[in-house]
GROMACS .gro file of C-alpha atoms in nm:
model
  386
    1UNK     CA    1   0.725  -1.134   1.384
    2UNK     CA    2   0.780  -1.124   0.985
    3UNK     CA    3   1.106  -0.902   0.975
    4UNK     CA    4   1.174  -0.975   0.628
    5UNK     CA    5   1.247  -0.702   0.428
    6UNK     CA    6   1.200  -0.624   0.020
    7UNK     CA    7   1.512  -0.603  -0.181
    8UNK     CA    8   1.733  -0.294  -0.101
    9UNK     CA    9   1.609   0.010  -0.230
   10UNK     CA   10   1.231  -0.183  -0.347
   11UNK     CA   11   0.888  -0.111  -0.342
   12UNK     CA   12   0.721  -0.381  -0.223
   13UNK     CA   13   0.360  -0.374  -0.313
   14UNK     CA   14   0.032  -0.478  -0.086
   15UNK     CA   15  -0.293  -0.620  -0.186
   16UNK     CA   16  -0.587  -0.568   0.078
   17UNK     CA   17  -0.794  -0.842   0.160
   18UNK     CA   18  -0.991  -0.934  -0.146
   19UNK     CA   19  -0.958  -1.043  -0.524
   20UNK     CA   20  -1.139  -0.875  -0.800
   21UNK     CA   21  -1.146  -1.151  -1.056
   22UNK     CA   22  -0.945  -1.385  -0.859
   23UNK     CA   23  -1.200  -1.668  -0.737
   24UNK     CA   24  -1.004  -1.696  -0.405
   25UNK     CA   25  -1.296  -1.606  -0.173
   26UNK     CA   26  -1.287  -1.555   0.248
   27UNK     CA   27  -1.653  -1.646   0.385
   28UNK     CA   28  -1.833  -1.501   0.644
   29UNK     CA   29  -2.183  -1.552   0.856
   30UNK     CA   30  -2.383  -1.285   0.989
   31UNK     CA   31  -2.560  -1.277   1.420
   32UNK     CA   32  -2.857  -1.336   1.289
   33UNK     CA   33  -2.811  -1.693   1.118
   34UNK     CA   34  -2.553  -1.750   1.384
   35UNK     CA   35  -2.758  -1.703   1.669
   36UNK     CA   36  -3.045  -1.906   1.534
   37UNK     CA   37  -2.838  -2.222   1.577
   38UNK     CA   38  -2.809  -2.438   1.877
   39UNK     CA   39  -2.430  -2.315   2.056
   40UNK     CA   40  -2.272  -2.625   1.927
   41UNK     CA   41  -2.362  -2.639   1.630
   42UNK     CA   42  -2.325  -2.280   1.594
   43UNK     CA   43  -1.938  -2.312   1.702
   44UNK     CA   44  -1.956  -2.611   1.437
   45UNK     CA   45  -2.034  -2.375   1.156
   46UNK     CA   46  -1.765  -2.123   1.297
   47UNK     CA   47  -1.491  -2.394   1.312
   48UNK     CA   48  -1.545  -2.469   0.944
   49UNK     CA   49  -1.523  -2.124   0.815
   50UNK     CA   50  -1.185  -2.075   0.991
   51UNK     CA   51  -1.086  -2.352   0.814
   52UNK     CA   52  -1.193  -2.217   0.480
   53UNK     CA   53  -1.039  -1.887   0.562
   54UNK     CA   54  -0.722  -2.063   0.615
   55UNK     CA   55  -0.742  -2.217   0.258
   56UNK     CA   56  -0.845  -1.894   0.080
   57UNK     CA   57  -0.542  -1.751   0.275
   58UNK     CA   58  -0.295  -1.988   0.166
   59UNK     CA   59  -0.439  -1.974  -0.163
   60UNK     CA   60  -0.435  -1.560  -0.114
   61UNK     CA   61  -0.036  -1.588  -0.063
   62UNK     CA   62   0.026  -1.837  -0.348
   63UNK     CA   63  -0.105  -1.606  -0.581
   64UNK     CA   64   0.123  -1.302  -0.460
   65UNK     CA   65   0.404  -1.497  -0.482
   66UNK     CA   66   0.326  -1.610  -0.764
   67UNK     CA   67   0.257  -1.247  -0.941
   68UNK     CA   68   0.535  -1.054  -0.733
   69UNK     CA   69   0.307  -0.935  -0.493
   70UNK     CA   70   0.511  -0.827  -0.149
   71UNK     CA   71   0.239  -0.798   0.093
   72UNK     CA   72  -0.137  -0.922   0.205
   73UNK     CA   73  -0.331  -0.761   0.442
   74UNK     CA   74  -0.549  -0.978   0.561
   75UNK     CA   75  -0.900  -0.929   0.644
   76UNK     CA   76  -1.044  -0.853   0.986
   77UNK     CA   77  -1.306  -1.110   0.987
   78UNK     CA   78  -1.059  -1.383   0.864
   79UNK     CA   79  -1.235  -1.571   1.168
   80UNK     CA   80  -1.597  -1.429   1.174
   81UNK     CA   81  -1.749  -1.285   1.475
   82UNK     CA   82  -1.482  -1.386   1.696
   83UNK     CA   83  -1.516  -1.118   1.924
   84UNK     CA   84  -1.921  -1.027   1.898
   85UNK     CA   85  -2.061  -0.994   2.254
   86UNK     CA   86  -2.321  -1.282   2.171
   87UNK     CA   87  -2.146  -1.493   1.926
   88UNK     CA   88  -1.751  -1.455   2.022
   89UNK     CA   89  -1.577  -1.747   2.118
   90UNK     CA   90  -1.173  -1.843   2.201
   91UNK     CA   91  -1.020  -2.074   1.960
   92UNK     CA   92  -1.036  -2.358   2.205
   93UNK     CA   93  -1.428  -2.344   2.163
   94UNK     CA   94  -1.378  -2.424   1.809
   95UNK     CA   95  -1.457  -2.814   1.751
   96UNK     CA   96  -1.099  -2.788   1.518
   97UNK     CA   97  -0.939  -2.529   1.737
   98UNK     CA   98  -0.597  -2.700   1.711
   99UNK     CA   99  -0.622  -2.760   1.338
  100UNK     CA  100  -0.727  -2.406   1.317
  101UNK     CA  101  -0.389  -2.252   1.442
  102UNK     CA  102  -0.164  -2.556   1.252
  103UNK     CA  103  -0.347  -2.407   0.937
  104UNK     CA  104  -0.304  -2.106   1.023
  105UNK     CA  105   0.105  -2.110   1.102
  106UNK     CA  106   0.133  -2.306   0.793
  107UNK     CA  107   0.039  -2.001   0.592
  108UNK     CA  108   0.281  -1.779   0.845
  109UNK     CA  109   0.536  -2.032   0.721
  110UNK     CA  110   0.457  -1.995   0.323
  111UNK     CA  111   0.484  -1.646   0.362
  112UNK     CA  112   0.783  -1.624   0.512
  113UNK     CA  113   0.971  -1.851   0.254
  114UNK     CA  114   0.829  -1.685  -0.023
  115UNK     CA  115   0.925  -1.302   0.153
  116UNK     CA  116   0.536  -1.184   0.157
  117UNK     CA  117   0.442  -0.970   0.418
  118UNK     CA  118   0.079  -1.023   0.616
  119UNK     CA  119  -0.080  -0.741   0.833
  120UNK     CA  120  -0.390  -0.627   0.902
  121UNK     CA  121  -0.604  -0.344   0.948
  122UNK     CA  122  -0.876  -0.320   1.202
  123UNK     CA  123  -1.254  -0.155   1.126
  124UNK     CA  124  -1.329   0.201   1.187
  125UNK     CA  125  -1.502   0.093   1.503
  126UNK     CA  126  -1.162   0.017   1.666
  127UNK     CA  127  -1.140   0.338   1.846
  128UNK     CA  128  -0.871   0.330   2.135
  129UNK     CA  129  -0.933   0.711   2.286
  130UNK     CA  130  -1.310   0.716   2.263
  131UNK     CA  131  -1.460   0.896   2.679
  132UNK     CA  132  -1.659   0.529   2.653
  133UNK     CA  133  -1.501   0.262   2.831
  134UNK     CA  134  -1.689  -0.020   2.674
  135UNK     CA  135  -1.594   0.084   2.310
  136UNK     CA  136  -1.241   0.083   2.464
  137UNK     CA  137  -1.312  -0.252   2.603
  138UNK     CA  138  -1.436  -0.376   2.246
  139UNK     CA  139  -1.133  -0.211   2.065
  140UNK     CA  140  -0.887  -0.353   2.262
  141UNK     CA  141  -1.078  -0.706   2.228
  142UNK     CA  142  -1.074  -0.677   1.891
  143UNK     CA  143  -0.719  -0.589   1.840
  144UNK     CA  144  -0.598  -0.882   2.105
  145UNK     CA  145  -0.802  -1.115   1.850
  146UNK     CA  146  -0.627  -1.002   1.549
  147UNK     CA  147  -0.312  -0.988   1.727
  148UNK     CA  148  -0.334  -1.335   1.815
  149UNK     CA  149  -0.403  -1.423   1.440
  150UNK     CA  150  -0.079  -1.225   1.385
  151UNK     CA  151   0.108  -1.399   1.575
  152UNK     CA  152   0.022  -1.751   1.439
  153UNK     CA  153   0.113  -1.592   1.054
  154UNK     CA  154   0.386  -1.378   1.163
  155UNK     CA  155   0.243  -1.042   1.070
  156UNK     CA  156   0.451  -0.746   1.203
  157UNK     CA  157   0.136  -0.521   1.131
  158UNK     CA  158  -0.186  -0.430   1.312
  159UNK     CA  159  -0.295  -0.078   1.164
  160UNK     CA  160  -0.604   0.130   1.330
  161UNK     CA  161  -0.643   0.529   1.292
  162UNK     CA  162  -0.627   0.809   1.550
  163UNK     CA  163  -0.980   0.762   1.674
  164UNK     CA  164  -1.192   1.083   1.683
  165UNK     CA  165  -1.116   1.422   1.811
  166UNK     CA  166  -1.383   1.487   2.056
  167UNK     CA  167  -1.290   1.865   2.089
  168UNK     CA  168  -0.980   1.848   2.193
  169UNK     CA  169  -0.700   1.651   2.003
  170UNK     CA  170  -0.399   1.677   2.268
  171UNK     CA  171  -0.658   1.503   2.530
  172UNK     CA  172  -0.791   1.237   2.273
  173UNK     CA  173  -0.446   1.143   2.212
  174UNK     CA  174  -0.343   1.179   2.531
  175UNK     CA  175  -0.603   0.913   2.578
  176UNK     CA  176  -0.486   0.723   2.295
  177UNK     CA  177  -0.160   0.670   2.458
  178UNK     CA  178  -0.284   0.594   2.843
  179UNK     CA  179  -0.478   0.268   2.642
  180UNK     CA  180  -0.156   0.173   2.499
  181UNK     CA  181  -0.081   0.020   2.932
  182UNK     CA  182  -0.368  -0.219   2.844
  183UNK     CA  183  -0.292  -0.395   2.514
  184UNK     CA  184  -0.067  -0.779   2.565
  185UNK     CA  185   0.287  -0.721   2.419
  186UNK     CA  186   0.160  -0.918   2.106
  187UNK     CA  187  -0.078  -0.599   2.026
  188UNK     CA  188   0.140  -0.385   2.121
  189UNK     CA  189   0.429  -0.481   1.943
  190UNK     CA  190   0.268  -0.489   1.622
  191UNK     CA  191   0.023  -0.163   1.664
  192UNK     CA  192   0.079   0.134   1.393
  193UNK     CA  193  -0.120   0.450   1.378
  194UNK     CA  194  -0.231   0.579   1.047
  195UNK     CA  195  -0.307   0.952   0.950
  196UNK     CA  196  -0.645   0.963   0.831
  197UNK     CA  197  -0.893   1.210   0.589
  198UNK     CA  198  -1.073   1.415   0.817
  199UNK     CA  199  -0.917   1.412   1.190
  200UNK     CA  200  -0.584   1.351   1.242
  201UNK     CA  201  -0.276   1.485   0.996
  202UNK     CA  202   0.095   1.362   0.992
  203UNK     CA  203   0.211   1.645   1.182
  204UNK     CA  204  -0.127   1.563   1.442
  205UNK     CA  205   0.031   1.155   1.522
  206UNK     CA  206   0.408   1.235   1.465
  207UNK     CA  207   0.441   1.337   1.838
  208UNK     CA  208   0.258   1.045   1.978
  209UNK     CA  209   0.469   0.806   1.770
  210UNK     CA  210   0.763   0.938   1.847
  211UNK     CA  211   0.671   0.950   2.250
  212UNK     CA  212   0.487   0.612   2.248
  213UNK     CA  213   0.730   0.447   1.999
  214UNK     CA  214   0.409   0.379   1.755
  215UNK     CA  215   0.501   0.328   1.407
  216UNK     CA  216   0.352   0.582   1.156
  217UNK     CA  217   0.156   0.418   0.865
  218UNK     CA  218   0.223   0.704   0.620
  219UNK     CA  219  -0.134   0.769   0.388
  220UNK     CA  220  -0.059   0.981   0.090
  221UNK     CA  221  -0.384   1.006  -0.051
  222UNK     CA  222  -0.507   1.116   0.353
  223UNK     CA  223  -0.238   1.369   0.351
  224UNK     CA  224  -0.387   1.545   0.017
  225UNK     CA  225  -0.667   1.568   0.154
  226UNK     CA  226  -0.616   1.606   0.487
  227UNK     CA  227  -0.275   1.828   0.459
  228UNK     CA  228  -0.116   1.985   0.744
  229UNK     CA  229   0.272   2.244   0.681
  230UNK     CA  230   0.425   1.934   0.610
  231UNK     CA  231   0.527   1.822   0.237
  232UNK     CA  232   0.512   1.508   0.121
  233UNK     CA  233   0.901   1.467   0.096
  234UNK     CA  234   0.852   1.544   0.522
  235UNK     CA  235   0.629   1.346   0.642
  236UNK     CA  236   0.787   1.060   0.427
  237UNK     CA  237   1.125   1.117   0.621
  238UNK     CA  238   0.984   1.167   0.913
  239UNK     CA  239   0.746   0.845   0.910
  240UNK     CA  240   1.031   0.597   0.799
  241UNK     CA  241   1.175   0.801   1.089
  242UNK     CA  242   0.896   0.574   1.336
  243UNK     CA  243   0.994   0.247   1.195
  244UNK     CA  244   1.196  -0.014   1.349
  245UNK     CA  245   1.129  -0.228   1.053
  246UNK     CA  246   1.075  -0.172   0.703
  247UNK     CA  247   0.815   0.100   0.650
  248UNK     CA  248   0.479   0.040   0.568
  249UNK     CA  249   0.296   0.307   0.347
  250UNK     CA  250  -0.100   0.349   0.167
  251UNK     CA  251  -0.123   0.473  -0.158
  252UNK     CA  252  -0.443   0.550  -0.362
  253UNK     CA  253  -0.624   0.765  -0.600
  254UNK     CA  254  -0.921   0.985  -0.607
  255UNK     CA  255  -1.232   0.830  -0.837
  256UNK     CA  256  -1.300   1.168  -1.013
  257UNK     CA  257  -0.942   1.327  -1.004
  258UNK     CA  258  -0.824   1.546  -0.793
  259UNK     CA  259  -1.077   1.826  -0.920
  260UNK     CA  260  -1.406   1.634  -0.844
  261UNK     CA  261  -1.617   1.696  -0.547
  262UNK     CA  262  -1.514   1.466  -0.347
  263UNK     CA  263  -1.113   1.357  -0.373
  264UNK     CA  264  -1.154   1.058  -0.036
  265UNK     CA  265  -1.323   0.833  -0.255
  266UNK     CA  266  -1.058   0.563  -0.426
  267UNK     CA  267  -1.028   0.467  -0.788
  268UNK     CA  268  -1.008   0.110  -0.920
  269UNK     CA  269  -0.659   0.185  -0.987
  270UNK     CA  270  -0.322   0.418  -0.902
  271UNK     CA  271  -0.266   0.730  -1.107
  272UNK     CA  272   0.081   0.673  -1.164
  273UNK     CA  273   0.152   1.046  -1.118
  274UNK     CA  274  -0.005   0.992  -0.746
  275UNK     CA  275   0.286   0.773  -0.647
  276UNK     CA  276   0.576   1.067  -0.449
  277UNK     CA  277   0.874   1.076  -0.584
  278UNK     CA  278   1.023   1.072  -0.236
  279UNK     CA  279   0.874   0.666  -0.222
  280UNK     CA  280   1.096   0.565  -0.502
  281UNK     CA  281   1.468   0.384  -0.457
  282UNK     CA  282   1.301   0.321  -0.097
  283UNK     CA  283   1.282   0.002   0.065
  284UNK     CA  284   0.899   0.020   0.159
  285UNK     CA  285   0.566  -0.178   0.176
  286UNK     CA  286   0.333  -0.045   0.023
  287UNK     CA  287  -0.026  -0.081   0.049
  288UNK     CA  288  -0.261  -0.017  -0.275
  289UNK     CA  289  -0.575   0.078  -0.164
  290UNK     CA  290  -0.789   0.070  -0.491
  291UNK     CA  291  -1.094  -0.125  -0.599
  292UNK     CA  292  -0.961  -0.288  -0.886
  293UNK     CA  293  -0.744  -0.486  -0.640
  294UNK     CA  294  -0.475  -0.747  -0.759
  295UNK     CA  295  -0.557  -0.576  -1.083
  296UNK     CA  296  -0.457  -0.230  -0.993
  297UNK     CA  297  -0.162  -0.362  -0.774
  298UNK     CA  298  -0.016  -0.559  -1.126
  299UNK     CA  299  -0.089  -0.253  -1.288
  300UNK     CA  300   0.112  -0.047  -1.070
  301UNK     CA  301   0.382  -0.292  -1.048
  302UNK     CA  302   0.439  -0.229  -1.394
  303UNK     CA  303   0.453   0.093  -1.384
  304UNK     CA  304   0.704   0.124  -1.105
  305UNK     CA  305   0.955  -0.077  -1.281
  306UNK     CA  306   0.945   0.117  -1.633
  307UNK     CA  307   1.151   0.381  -1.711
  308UNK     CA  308   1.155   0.653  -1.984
  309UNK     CA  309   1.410   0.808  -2.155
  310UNK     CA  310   1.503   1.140  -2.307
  311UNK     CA  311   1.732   1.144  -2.601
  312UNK     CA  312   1.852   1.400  -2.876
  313UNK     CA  313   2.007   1.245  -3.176
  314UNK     CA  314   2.232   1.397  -3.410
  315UNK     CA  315   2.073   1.370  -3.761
  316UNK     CA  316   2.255   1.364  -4.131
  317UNK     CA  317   2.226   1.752  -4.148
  318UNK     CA  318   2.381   1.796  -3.832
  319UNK     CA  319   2.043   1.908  -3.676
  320UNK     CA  320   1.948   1.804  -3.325
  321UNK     CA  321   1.607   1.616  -3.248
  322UNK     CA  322   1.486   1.505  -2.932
  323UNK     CA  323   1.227   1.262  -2.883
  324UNK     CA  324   1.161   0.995  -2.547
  325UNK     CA  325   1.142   0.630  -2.582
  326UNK     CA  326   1.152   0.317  -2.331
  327UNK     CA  327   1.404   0.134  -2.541
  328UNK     CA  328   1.612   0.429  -2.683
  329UNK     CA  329   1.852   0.175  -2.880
  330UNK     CA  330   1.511   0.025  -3.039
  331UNK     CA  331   1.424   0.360  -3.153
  332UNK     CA  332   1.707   0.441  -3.307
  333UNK     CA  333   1.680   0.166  -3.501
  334UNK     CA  334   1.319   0.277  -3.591
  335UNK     CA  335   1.436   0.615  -3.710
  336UNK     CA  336   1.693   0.516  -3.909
  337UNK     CA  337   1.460   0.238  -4.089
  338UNK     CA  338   1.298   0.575  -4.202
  339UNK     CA  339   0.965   0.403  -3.908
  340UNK     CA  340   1.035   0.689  -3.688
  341UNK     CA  341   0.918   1.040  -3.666
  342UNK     CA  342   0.830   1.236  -3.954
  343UNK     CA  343   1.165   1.471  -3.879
  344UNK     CA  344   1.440   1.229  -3.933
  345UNK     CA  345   1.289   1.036  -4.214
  346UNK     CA  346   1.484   1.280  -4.442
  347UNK     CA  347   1.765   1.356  -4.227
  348UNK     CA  348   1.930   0.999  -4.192
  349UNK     CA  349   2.153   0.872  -4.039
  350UNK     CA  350   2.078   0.951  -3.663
  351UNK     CA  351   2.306   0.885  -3.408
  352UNK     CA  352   2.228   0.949  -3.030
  353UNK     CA  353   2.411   1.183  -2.892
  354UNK     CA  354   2.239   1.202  -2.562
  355UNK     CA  355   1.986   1.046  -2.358
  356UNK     CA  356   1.868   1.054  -1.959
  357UNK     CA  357   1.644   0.843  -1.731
  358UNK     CA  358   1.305   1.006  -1.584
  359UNK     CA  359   1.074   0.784  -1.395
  360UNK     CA  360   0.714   0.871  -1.573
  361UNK     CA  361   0.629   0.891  -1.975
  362UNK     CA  362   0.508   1.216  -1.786
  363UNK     CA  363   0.786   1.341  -1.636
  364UNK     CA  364   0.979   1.256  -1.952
  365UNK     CA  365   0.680   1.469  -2.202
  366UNK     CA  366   0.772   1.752  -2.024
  367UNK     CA  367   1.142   1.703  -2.004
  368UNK     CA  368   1.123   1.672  -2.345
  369UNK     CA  369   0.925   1.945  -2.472
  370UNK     CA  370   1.190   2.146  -2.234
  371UNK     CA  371   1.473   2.016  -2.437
  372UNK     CA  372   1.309   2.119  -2.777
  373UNK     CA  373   1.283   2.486  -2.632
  374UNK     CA  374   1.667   2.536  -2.589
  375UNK     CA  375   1.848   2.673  -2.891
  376UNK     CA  376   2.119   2.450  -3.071
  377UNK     CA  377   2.407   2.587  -2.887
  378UNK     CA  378   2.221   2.525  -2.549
  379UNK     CA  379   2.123   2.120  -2.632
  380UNK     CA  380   2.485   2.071  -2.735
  381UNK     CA  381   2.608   2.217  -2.407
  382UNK     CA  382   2.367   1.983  -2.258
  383UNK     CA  383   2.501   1.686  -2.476
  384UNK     CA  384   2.864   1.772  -2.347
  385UNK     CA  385   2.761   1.749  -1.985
  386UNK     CA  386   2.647   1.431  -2.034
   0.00000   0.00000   0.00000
């Protein structure tokens, strides 16, 4: 599997599936046209959409390597109806079967060179403790297929939910774990449970993970809405606590805020003030799950890496003012060009005097305004700590 890890102490960031503006399409077919064709020219039309998918993927991975991006989770249909009960077919049915997998491994190979990890993330209809056997038998079908996709690429990653309640939780996920006997080492190995919205918490899959040795995919924006007695700072610990390998964690934002009527739905992009503080100086995948896709993942990759800072300068009357900048050097520069605030302009020179790191232009607003409350004698206490 892909062990490869981000730099020490990174975020690496995931983009899921599709492009927004990119035109780096993955093509499908629906049962209907499919079944209207003869079966061998049906598996025809099959082989040659693998074959596309395999180009859009190694196009996919170019482009995150390209723009920074750590991770692509690749999408479930990446070869269509593989396992529909009318249509399905095993690669060797394929008229390019072998081609298929060489194209295939040559993307596992691209990623690995270029440190981009793949993984994917079955549908909702992959439901491994439902009372019916045959969706069983379909889930577990499903996740041999895209374990065997895996494998060829290298992903380390095959990501379903809890399943549904039924009732009674401790017997669904009892269930849950008495499927685990059926799935081939190569789903197995690769199988993560993620907390979801409506069903099953942190605190709900943290037993099971720990029994069953299933690593927890850790959903933020689930566990606001979906909260349980554990903080966030908890059941971060305690799901980087599951991993054998580098963590793998969703992020996303609600569409109307966290005041609207309904918080599950996801924005086209991360509010910045979503991302936990307890994710930061990790070494962690991270999924975006937004709608604005390689746009909102760029977006947030910006973010991440800038940093504000707090200062309080010393002006030519021996007053204190405190202000935050990005580039505190560059500002000082501005304020003593009489370009900066309103303040100095007839109090130069300014010389800093004191200046600290916060992660957010949020965090460092309110720092500020924080600073400007303390008297004189209490900023130059603060400026002799530092």
């Amino acid at each position: 599997m892909n062990t490869a890890a981000a730099t020490p102490s990174s975020i690496r960031l995931g983009l899921c599936c599709i492009f927004r503006d990119q035109p780096i399409k993955f093509r499908q077919t629906t049962v209907k046209a499919n079944s209207a064709m003869e079966r061998s020219a049906a598996l025809a039309r099959l082989s040659e959409l693998c074959l596309t998918n395999a180009a859009a993927l190694q196009d996919a991975l170019r482009y995150c390597a390209d723009h920074g991006i750590g991770c692509f989770r690749i999408n479930s249909q990446i070869l269509p109806l593989k396992t529909h009960a009318e249509c399905g077919y095993a690669i060797d049915d394929l008229p390019d079967g072998k081609q298929i997998v060489r194209a295939f491994k040559a993307c596992g190979k691209f990623a690995a060179a270029h440190n981009i990890r793949t993984c994917f993330h079955p549908d909702q209809f992959v439901v491994l403790n439902s009372p019916r056997g045959d969706v069983v038998d379909r889930s577990i079908d499903e996740l041999e297929y895209q374990s065997e996709v895996a494998q060829w690429i290298n992903a380390d990653v095959v990501n379903i939910h809890g399943g549904g309640a039924y009732g009674d939780k401790a017997a669904a996920l009892d269930r849950f774990a008495d499927t685990l006997n059926r799935l081939s080492n190569r789903a197995r190995s690769r199988l993560t449970i993620e907390n979801d919205d409506v069903t099953y918490t942190p605190a709900d899959l943290l037993p099971l993970c720990q029994r069953e040795n299933i690593p927890l995919v850790y959903d933020v924006h689930h566990h606001r809405c979906h909260g349980d007695d554990l903080s966030i700072d908890e059941a971060t610990e305690q799901a980087i606590a599951t991993w054998d390998r580098e963590p793998l964690f969703h992020i996303s934002s609600p569409l109307d805020g966290w005041q609207g009527d309904k918080p599950r739905r996801h924005h086209d992009y991360i509010n910045i003030a979503d991302f936990p503080d307890a994710w930061r100086n990790r070494t962690l995948t991270v999924e975006v799950e937004a709608k604005a896709k390689e746009l909102a993942v760029l977006k947030l990759k910006q973010q991440l890496s800038e940093r504000w800072f707090v200062y309080i300068l010393r002006c030519g009357d021996d007053s204190l003012y405190t202000g935050i900048a990005k580039d505190v050097q560059r500002r000082v520069a501005e304020h003593n060009a009489g370009k900066g605030a309103r303040y100095t302009r007839s109090r130069l020179p300014v010389e800093v005097q004191y200046q600290e790191c916060q992660l957010t232009q949020s965090a460092a607003l309110k720092r500020e305004l924080a600073i400007k409350a303390m008297s004189k004698t209490a900023k130059q206490r603060l400026i002799k700590s530092g």
